[in-house]
Coordinates of C-alpha atoms and ligand atoms in Angstrom, one line a residue:
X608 CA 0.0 0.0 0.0
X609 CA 2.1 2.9 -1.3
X610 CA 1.1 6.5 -0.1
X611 CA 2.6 9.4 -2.4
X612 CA 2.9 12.7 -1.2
X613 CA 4.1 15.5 -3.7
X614 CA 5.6 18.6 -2.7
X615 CA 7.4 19.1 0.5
X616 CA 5.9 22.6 1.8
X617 CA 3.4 23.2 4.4
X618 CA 1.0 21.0 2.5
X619 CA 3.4 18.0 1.6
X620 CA 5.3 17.7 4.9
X621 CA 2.6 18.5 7.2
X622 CA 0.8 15.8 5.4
X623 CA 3.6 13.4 6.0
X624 CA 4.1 14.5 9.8
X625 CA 0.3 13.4 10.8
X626 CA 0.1 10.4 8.6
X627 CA 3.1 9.7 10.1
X628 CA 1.8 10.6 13.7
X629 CA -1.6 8.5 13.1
X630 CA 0.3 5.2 12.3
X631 CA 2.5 5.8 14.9
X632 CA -0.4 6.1 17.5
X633 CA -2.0 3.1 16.2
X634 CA 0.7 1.0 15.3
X635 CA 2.1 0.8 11.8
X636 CA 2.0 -3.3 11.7
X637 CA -0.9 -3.7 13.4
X638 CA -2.7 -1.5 10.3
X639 CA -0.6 -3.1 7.9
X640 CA -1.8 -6.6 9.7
X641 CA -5.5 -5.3 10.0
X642 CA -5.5 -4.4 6.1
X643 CA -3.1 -7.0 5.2
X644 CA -0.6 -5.1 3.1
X645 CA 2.6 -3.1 3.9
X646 CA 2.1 0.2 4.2
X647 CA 4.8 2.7 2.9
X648 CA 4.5 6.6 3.2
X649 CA 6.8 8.3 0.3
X650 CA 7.1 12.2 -0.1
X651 CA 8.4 13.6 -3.3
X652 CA 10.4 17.1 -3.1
X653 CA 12.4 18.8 -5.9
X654 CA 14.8 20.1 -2.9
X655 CA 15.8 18.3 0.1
X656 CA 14.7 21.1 2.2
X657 CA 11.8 22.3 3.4
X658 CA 10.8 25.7 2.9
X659 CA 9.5 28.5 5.5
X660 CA 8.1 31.2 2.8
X661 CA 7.1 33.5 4.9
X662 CA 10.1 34.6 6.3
X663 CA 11.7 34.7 2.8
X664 CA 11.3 38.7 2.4
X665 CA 13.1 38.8 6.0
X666 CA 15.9 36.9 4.5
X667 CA 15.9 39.3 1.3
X668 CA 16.7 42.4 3.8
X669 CA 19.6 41.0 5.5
X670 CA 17.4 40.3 8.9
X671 CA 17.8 37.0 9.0
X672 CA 20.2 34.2 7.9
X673 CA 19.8 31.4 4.9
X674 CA 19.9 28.2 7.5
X675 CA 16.8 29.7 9.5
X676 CA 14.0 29.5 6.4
X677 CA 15.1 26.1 5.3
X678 CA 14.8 22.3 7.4
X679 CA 16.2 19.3 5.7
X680 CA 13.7 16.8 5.1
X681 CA 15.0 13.9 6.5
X682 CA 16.5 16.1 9.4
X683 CA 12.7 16.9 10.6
X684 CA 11.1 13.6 10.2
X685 CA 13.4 11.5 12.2
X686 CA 11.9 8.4 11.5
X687 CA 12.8 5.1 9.1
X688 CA 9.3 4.7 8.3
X689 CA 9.0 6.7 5.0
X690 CA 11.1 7.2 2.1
X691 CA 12.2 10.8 0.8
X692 CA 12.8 10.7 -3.1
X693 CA 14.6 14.1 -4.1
X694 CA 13.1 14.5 -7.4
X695 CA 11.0 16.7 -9.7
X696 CA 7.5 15.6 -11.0
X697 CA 7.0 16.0 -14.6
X698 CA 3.6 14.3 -15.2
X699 CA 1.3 12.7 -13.5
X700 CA -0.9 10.2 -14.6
X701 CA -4.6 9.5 -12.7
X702 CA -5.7 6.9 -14.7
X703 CA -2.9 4.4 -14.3
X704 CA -1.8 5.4 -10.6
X705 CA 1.8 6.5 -12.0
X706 CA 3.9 9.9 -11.0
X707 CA 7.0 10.8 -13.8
X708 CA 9.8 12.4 -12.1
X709 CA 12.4 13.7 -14.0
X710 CA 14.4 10.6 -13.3
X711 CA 12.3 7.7 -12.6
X712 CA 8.4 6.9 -12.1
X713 CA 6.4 5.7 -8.7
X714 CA 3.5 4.0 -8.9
X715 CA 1.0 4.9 -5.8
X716 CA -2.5 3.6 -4.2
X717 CA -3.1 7.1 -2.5
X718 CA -1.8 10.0 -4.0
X719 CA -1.6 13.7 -2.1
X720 CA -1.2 16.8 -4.4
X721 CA 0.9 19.4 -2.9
X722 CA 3.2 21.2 -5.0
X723 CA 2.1 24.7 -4.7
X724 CA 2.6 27.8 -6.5
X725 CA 4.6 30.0 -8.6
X726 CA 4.3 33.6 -9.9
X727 CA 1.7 34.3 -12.3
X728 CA 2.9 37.4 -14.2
X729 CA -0.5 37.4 -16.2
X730 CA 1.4 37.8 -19.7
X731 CA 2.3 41.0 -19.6
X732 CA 4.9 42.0 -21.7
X733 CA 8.9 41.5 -20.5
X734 CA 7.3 40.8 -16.6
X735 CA 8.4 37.7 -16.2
X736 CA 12.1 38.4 -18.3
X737 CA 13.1 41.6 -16.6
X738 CA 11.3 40.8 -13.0
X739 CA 12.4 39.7 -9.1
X740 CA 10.0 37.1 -7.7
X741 CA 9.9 36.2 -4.2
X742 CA 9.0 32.3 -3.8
X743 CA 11.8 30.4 -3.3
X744 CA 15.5 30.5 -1.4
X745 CA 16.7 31.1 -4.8
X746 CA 14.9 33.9 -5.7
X747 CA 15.4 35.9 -2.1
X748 CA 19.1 35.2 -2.7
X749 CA 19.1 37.0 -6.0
X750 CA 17.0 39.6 -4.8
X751 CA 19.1 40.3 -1.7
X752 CA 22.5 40.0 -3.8
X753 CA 20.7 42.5 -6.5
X754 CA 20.2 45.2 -3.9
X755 CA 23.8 45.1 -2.4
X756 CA 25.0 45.3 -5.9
X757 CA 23.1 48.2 -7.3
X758 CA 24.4 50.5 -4.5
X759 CA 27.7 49.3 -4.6
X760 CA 27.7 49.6 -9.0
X761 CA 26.1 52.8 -8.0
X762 CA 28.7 54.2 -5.6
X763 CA 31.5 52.9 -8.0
X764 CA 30.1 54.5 -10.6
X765 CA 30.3 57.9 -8.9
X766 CA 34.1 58.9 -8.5
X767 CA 33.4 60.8 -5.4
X768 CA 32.2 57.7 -3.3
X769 CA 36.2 57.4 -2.3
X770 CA 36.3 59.8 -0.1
X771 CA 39.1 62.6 -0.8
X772 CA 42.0 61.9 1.3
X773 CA 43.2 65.7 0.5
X774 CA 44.6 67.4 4.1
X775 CA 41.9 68.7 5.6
X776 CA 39.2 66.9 3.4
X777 CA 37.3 64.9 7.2
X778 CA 34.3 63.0 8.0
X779 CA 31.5 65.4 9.6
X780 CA 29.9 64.0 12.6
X781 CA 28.0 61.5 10.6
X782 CA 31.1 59.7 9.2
X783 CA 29.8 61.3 6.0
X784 CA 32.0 62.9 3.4
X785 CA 30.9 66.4 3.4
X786 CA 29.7 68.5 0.0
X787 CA 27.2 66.3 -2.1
X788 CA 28.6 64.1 -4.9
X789 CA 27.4 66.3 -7.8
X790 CA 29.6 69.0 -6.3
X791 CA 32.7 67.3 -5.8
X792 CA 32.0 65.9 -9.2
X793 CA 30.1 68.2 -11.7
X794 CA 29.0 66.6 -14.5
X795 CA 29.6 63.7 -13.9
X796 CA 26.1 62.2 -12.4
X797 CA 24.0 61.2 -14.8
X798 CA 20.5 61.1 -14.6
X799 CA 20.3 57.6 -15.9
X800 CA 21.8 56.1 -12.6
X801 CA 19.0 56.8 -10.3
X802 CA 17.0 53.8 -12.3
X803 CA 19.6 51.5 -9.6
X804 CA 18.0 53.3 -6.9
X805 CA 14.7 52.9 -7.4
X806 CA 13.2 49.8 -6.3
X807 CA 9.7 49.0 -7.5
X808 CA 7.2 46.0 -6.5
X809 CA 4.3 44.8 -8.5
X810 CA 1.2 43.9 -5.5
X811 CA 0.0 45.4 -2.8
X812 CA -1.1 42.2 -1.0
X813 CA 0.6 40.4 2.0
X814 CA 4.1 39.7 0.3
X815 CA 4.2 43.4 -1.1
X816 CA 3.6 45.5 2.1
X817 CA 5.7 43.3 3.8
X818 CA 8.5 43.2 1.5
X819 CA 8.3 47.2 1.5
X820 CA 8.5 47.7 4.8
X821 CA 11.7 45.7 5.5
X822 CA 12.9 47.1 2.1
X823 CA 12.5 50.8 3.6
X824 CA 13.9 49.0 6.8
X825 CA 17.1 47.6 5.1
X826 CA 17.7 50.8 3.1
X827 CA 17.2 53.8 4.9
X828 CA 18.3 52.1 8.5
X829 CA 21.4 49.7 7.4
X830 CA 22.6 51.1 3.8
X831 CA 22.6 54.5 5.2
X832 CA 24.9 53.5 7.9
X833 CA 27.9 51.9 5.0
X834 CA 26.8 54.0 1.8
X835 CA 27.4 58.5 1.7
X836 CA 24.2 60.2 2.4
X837 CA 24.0 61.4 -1.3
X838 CA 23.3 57.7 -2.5
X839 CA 20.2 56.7 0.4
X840 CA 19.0 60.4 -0.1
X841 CA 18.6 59.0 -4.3
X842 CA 16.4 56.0 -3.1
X843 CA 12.9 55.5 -4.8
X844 CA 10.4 52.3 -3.1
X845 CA 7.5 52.6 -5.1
X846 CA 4.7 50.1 -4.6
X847 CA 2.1 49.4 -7.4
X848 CA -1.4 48.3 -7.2
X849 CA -3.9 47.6 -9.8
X850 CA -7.0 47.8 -7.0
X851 CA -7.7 50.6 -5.3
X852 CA -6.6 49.2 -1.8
X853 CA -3.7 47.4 -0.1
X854 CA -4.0 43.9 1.6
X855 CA -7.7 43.8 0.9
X856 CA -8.2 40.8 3.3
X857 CA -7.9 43.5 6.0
X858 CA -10.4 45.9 7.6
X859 CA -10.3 49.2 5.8
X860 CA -8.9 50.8 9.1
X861 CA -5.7 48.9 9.2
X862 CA -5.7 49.1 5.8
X863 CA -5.7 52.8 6.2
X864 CA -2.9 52.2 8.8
X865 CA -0.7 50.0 6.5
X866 CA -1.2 52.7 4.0
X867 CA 0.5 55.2 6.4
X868 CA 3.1 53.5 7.6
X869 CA 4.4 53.1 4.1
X870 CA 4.6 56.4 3.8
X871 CA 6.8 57.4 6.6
X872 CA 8.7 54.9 6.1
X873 CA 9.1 56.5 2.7
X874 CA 7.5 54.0 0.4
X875 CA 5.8 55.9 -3.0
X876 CA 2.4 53.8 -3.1
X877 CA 0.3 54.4 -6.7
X878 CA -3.5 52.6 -6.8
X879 CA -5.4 51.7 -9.4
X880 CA -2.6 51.5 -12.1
X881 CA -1.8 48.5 -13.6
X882 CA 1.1 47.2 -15.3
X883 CA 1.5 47.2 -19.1
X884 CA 5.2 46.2 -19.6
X885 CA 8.3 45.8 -17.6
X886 CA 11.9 46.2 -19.7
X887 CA 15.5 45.8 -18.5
X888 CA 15.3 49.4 -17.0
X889 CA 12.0 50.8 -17.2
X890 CA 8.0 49.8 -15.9
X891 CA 5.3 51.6 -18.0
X892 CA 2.1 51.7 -16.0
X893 CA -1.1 50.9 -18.1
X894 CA -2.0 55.2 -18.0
X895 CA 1.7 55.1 -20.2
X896 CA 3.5 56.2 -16.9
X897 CA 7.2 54.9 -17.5
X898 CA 9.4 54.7 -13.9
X899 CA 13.1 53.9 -14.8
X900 CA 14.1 51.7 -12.3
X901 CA 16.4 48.6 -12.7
X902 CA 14.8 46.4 -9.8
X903 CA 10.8 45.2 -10.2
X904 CA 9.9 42.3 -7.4
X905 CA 6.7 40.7 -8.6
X906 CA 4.5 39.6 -6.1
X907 CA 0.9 40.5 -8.2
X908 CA -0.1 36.9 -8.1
X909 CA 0.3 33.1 -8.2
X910 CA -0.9 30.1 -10.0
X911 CA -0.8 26.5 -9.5
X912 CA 2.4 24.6 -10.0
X913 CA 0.9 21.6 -11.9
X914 CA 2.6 19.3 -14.6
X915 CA 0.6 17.6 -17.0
X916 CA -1.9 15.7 -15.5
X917 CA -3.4 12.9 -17.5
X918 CA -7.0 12.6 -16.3
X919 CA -10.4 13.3 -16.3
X920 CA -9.7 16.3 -13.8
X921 CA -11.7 20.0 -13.1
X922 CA -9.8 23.1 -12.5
X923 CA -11.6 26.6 -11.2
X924 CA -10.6 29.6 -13.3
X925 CA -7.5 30.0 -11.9
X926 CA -6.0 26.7 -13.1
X927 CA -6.3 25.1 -9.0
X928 CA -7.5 21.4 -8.7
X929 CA -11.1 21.5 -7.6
X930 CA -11.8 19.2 -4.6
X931 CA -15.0 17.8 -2.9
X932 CA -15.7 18.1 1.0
X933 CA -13.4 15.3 1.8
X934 CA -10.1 17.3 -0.3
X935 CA -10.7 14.6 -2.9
X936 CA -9.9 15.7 -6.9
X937 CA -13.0 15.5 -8.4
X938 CA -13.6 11.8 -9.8
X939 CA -10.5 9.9 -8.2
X940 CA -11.3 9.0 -4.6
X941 CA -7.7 8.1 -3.9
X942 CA -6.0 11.6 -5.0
X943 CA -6.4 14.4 -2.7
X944 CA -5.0 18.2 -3.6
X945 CA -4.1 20.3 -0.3
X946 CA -2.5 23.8 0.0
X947 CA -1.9 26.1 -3.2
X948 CA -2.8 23.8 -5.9
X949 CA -6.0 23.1 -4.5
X950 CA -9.3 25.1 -5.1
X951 CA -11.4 24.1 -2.0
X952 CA -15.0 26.6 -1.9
X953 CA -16.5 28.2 1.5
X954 CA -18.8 30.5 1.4
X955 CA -19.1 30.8 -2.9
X956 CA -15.0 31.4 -2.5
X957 CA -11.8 29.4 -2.7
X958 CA -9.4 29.4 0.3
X959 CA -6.6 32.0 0.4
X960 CA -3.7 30.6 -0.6
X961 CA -2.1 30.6 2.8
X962 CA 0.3 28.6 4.9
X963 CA -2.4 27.9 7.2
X964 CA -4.9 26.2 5.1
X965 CA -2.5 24.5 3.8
X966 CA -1.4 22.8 7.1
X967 CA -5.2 22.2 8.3
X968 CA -5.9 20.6 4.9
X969 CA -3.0 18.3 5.8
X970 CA -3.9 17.6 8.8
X971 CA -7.7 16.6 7.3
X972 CA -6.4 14.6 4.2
X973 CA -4.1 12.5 6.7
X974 CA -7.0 11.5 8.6
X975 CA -8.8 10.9 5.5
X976 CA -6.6 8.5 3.9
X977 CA -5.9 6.6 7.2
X978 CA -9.5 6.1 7.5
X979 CA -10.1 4.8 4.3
X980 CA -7.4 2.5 4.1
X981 CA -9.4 1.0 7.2
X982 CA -12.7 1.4 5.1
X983 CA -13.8 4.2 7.7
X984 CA -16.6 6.4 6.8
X985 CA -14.6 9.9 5.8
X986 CA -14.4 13.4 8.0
X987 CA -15.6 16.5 5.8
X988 CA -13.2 19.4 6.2
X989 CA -14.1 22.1 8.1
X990 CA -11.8 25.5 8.0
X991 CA -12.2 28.4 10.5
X992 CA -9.7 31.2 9.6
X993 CA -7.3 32.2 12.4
X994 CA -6.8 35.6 11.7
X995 CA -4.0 37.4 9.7
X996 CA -1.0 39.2 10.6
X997 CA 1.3 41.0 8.7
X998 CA 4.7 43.0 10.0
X999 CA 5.3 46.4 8.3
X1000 CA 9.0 46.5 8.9
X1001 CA 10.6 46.8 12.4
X1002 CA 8.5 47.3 15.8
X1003 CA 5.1 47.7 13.7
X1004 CA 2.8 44.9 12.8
X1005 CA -1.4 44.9 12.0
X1006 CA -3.5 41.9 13.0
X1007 CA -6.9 41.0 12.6
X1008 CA -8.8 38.0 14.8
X1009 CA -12.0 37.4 14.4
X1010 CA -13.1 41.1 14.5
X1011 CA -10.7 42.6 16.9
X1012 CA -7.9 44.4 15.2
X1013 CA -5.0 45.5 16.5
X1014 CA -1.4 47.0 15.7
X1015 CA 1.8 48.6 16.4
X1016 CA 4.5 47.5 18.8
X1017 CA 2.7 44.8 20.7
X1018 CA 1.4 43.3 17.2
X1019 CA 4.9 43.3 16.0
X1020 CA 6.1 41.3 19.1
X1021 CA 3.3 38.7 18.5
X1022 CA 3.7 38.5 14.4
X1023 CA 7.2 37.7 15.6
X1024 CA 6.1 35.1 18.5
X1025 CA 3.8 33.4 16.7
X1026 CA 6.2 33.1 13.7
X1027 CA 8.6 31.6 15.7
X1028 CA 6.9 29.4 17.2
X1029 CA 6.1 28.0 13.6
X1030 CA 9.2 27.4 12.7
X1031 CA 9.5 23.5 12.1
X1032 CA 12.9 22.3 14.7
X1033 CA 13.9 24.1 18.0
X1034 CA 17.6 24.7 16.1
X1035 CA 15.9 26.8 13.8
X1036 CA 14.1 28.5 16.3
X1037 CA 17.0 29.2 18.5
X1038 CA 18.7 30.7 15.4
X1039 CA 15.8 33.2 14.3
X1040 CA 15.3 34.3 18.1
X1041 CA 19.4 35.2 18.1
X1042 CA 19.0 37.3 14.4
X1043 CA 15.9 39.0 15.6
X1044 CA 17.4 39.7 19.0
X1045 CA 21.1 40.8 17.1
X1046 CA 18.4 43.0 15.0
X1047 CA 17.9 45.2 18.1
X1048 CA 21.9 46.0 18.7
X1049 CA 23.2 45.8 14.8
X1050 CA 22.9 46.7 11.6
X1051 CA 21.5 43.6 8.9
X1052 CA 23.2 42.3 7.1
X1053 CA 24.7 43.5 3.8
X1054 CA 27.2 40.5 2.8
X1055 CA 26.5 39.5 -1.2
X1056 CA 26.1 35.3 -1.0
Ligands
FAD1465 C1 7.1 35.5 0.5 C2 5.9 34.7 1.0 C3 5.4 35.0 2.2 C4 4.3 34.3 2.7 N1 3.8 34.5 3.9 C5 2.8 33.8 4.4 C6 2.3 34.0 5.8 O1 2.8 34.9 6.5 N2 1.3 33.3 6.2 C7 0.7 32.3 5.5 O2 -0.2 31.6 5.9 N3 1.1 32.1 4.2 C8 2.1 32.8 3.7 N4 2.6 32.6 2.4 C9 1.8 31.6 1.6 C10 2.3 30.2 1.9 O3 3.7 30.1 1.7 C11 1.7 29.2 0.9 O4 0.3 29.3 0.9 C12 2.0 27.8 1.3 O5 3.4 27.6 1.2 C13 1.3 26.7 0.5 O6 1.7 25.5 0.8 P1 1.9 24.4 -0.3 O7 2.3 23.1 0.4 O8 0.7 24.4 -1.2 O9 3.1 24.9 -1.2 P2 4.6 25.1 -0.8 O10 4.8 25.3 0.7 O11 5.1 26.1 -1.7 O12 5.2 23.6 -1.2 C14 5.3 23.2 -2.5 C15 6.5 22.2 -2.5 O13 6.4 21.5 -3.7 C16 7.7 21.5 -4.3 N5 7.6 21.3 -5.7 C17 7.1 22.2 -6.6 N6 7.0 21.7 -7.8 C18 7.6 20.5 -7.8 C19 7.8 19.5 -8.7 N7 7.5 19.6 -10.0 N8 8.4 18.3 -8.3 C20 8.7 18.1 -7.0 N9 8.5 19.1 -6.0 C21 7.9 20.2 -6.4 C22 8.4 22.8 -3.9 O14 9.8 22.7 -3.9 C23 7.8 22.9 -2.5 O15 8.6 22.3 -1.5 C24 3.7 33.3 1.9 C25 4.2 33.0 0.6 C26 5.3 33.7 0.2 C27 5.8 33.4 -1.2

């Protein structure tokens, strides 16, 4: 009795931990006695880690290190009782109960969907070419080395960045160099440059705010500490949202509140404009606005990360699997979809495509399988929303429970709390609660990896 679990997020893992949990609890032989067949739990990843997304924009800013977003899978699950397969699924097909990896194939009795999402740049011209994306370790890396490196090119590319060792030529109080570039260098900045200071992001939902908030954090509070005034004074974060609203999944006061803490902290914030095309160094906004900028993070949207399924399966209008009450895929009573890829309806409306649903789901689909591989009678899933939280860079945070809204300092300190306690191992843990307390004494980090 082979049980296959693709994808090695929140949905995957989680699905593996209480699957693993249940036959644990009531005795792995015994089951495979009672249903007289071996059965063997194997998850499927593309990496051998797994991944903690939403601290990926935290790790973008320098706040905290690589090790602490990522668990190796057969680290966590201490156990002999499954099998990990490092491999990437290229098809799978419904009808004869086979997955195609990119090296081999498994055959399965039970299948579990869970390979989540990637960025949906909704064609637009040059967006996905010329932009940052913000979903895996891969792409924070690249988007943290791209920031160092446009204010170093841009300090190397102004001659007065070396600071004139001429007698008498000192520091002012600030360390800073005084007289502003352009004077100790007339003529010689050209207008073109500022497009490596500007910084723009596509989305004003959860991953946008966020990831502008830190941004303004990492700019204006570390850079301005190792680059000359003249370069953080050049800075542009401009945020860009087709709606007419930021994190609409909040209540419109703290959405009002977001709005203005992005402001002091310097953020540009333009509604209501989309995006027609991104280029190497310029966005052009559908009213024909161009910004010249040489950094665009794209965070407008995500779709399912599906191969080619062979099967007589229904997807909403997003391209998610559609599943029944029980998480099953429509028509195959032995697949289940959970997390991202799945398109599960309460009240009219899919799920949000959160962390959080994705672990419930897991938790439900586990119990699902185990009971009918014992021909129990199966649980419907039911999903109350916890609330959301969201930090807007350092010491300010907005939630929302239930009704009761709150924000500000004590928010912050329970964004980070609960976070942390989310965090898969205790090592990891440990390490965050050291970066995060460092964070209070230090500058971030501003090494190129
Ligand atoms: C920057 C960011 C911040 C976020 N913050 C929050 C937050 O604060 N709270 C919250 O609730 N949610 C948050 N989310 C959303 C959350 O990360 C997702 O909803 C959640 O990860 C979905 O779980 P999943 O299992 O469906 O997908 P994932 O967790 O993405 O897991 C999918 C897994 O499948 C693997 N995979 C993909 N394709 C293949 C393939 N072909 N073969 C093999 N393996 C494959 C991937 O490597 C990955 O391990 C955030 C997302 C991002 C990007």
């Amino acid at each position: 009795m082979k049980i296959v679990i693709l994808g090695g997020g929140f949905g995957g893992f989680y699905t593996l931990k209480y699957l693993h949990k249940l036959f644990h609890t009531y005795g792995l032989k015994r089951i495979s006695t009672r249903i007289n067949a071996d059965v063997k739990l194997i998850l499927v990843n593309k990496k051998n880690y797994f991944l903690f997304t939403p601290l990926l924009h935290e790790f973008a800013t320098g706040n905290v290190s690589l090790e602490n977003l990522v668990e190796p899978i057969r680290e966590i699950i201490k156990c002999c009782d499954y099998e990990f397969i490092h491999g990437e699924v290229k098809r799978i097909d419904l009808e004869n109960k086979i997955v195609e990896l990119n090296e081999n194939k498994i055959d399965y009795d039970y299948l579990v969907i869970a390979l989540g999402s990637k960025t949906n740049f909704y064609n637009i011209p040059g967006a996905e070419e010329n932009s940052f994306t913000l979903k895996s370790l891969d792409d924070a890396i690249r988007l943290r080395n791209h920031f160092i490196h446009m204010f170093e090119k841009y300090a190397n590319n102004l001659p007065g960045y070396q600071p004139d060792m001429s007698p008498g030529y000192k520091p002012d109080k600030s360390g800073s160099y005084p007289g502003s570039l352009s004077e100790r260098n007339p003529g010689k900045i050209s207008d073109n440059s500022s497009a490596e200071l500007t910084f723009v992001i596509v989305g004003g939902g959860a991953t946008g705010v966020e990831l502008a908030g830190e941004m303004s954090d990492y700019f204006y509070k570390t850079f301005s500490k190792f680059y000359p005034k003249e370069i953080i004074s050049k800075i542009k974060i401009i945020l860009i949202e087709k709606g007419n609203e930021l994190i609409p999944q909040f209540s419109p006061k703290l959405r009002k509140i977001a709005f203005e803490v992005l402001r002091k902290k310097n953020v540009e914030i333009i509604l209501g404009k989309g995006v027609k095309e991104v280029g190497k160094d310029f966005i052009k906004l559908d009213d024909e606005t161009i910004i010249k900028t040489k950094t665009v993070v794209w965070t407008a949207g995500v779709e399912p990360n599906l191969p080619e399924i062979i099967g007589n399966v229904e997807k909403d209008n997003k391209g998610r699997l559609i599943v029944n009450e029980y998480l099953q895929v429509k028509n195959y009573d032995n697949v289940f979809a959970v997390g991202d890829v799945c398109s599960f309806i309460k009240n009219q409306k899919p799920l949000p495509q959160l962390a959080q649903v994705a672990v419930r789901q897991a938790k439900a689909v586990a119990k699902n399988i185990f009971n009918l591989i014992q021909n129990k009678p199966l649980e419907k899933f039911i999903y109350r929303h916890q609330g959301d939280l969201i930090s807007l860079g350092r010491f300010f945070a907005i939630g929302e429970i239930k009704n009761f809204t709150f924000s500000g300092f004590f928010a912050w300190l329970l964004w980070r709390g609960v976070y942390l306690s989310k965090l898969i191992s205790n090592k990891d843990k440990i390490k965050t609660f050291i970066d995060w307390l460092l964070d209070f004494f230090y500058p971030r980090d501003i090494t190129e990896i």
